[in-house]
Every structure is written in structure tokens, then in C-alpha cells.
Short mmCIF file of C-alpha atoms in Angstrom, two decimals:
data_model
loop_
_atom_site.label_atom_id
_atom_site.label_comp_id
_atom_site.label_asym_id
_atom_site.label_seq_id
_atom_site.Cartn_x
_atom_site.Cartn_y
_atom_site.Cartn_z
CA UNK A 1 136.30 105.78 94.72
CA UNK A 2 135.85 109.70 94.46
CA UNK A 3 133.35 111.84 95.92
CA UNK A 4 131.08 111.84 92.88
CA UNK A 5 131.38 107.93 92.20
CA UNK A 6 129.91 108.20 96.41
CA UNK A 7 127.28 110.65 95.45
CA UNK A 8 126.51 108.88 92.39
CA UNK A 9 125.76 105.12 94.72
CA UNK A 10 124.03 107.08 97.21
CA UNK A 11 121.76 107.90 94.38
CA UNK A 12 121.47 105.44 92.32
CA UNK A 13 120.61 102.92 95.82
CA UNK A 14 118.09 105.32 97.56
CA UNK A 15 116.45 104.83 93.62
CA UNK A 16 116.77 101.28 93.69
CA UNK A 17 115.91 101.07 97.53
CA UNK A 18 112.88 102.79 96.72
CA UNK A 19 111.84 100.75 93.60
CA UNK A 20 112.28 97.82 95.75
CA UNK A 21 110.40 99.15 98.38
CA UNK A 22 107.59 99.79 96.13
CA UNK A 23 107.60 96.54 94.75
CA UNK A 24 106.92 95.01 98.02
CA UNK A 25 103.45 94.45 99.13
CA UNK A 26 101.96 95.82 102.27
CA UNK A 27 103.17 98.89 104.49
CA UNK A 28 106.74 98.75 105.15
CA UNK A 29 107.85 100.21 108.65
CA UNK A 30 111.23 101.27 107.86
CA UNK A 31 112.95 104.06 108.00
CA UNK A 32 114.34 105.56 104.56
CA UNK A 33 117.87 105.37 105.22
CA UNK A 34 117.70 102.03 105.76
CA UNK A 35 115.90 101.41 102.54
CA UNK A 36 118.82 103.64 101.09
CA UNK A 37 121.46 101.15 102.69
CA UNK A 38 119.64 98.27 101.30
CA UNK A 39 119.61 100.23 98.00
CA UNK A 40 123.02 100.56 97.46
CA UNK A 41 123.67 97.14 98.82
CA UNK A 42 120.99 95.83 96.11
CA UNK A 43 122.68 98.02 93.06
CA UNK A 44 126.01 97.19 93.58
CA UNK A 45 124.92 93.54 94.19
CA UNK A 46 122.50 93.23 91.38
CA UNK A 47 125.84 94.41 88.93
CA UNK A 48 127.52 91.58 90.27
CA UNK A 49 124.65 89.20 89.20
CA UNK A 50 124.11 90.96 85.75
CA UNK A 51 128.07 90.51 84.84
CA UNK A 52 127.71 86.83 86.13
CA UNK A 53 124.51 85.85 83.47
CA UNK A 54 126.14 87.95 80.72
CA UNK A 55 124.10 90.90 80.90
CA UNK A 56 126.34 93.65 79.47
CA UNK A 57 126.83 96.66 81.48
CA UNK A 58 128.65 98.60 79.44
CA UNK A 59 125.35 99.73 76.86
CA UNK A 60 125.08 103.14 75.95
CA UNK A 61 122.20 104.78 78.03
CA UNK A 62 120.04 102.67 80.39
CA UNK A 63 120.80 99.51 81.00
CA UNK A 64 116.83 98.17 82.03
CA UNK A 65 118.24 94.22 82.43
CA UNK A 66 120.61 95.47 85.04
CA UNK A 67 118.14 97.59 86.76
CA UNK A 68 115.83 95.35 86.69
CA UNK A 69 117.82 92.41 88.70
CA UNK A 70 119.05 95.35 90.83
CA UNK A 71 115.36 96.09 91.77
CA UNK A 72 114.50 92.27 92.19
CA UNK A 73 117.65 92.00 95.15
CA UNK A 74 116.51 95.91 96.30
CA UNK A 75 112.79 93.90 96.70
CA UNK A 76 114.09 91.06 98.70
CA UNK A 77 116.07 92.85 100.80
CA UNK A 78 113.40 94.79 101.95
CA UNK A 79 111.37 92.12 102.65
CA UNK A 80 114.23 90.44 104.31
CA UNK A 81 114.23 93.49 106.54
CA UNK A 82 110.64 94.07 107.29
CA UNK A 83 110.07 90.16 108.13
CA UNK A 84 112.77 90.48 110.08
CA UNK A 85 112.07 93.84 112.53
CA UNK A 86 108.19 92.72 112.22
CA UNK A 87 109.02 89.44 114.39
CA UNK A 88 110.49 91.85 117.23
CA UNK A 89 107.21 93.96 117.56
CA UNK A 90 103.38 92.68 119.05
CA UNK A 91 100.30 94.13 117.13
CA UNK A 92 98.25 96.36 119.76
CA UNK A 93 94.58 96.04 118.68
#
């Protein structure tokens, strides 16, 4: 992989992290390179998934099917992540 195929996931996942973070109801305590990490995790998985149903990935401009599964994983992976650190901490009222 070159430098600008890195530059290029680190971009396209803190995108997708952060569409997946939006997604997500409720406040979500995490910080943003994790949602960056889950991001790229979520894009490069989600291309995985579209090639598997069929969904070409080789279309001319945007490819919204792709980006949209990639957003779905980004989504649950965030929730994955928040359910997860949220068990560690006690509410203070």
C-alpha cells in the first residue's frame, strides 16, 4: 500500500467513523481516534460485504450502496464500543 492509498483510508474511515457515529443515538463518550480506527475498520469491512452481495465497486463516481453498508458496520461498531466502555464506568448523580 503507498502513502496516499494510507492517507486516502485514514480519510475515507474518520468519514465513515463519523457517519457511523452520527447514526448512533445518544452521546457517545469516545474519543475521535477511536471512532477513526473503527472507521477504517468499518470501510474496509463494509467493501468486503458489498463484493460478497454483488454490489459493484468498481462504478464511476460514488458508489452510495457501498457507503451505505460501510456506514451500517461504522454504526455498529460504535455502538459495540460505547456499550462496551459504558459497562466499565458508574453514573455519579
Amino acid at each position: 500500500m503507498t502513502v496516499t492509498g494510507i492517507i486516502t483510508a485514514l480519510i475515507v474511515g474518520l468519514i465513515v467513523g463519523a457517519l457511523g457515529r452520527l447514526v448512533v443515538p445518544g452521546r457517545q463518550n469516545i474519543p475521535i481516534w477511536l471512532t477513526m480506527v473503527i472507521g477504517v475498520i468499518a470501510a474496509l469491512l463494509g467493501t468486503v460485504i458489498a463484493n460478497a452481495i454483488g454490489i459493484s465497486t468498481d462504478t464511476p463516481g460514488v458508489d452510495w450502496g457501498e457507503l451505505l453498508i460501510q456506514v451500517l458496520v461504522a454504526a455498529i461498531g460504535v455502538a459495540l464500543v460505547v456499550g462496551v466502555m459504558g459497562r466499565g464506568r458508574r453514573s455519579t448523580l
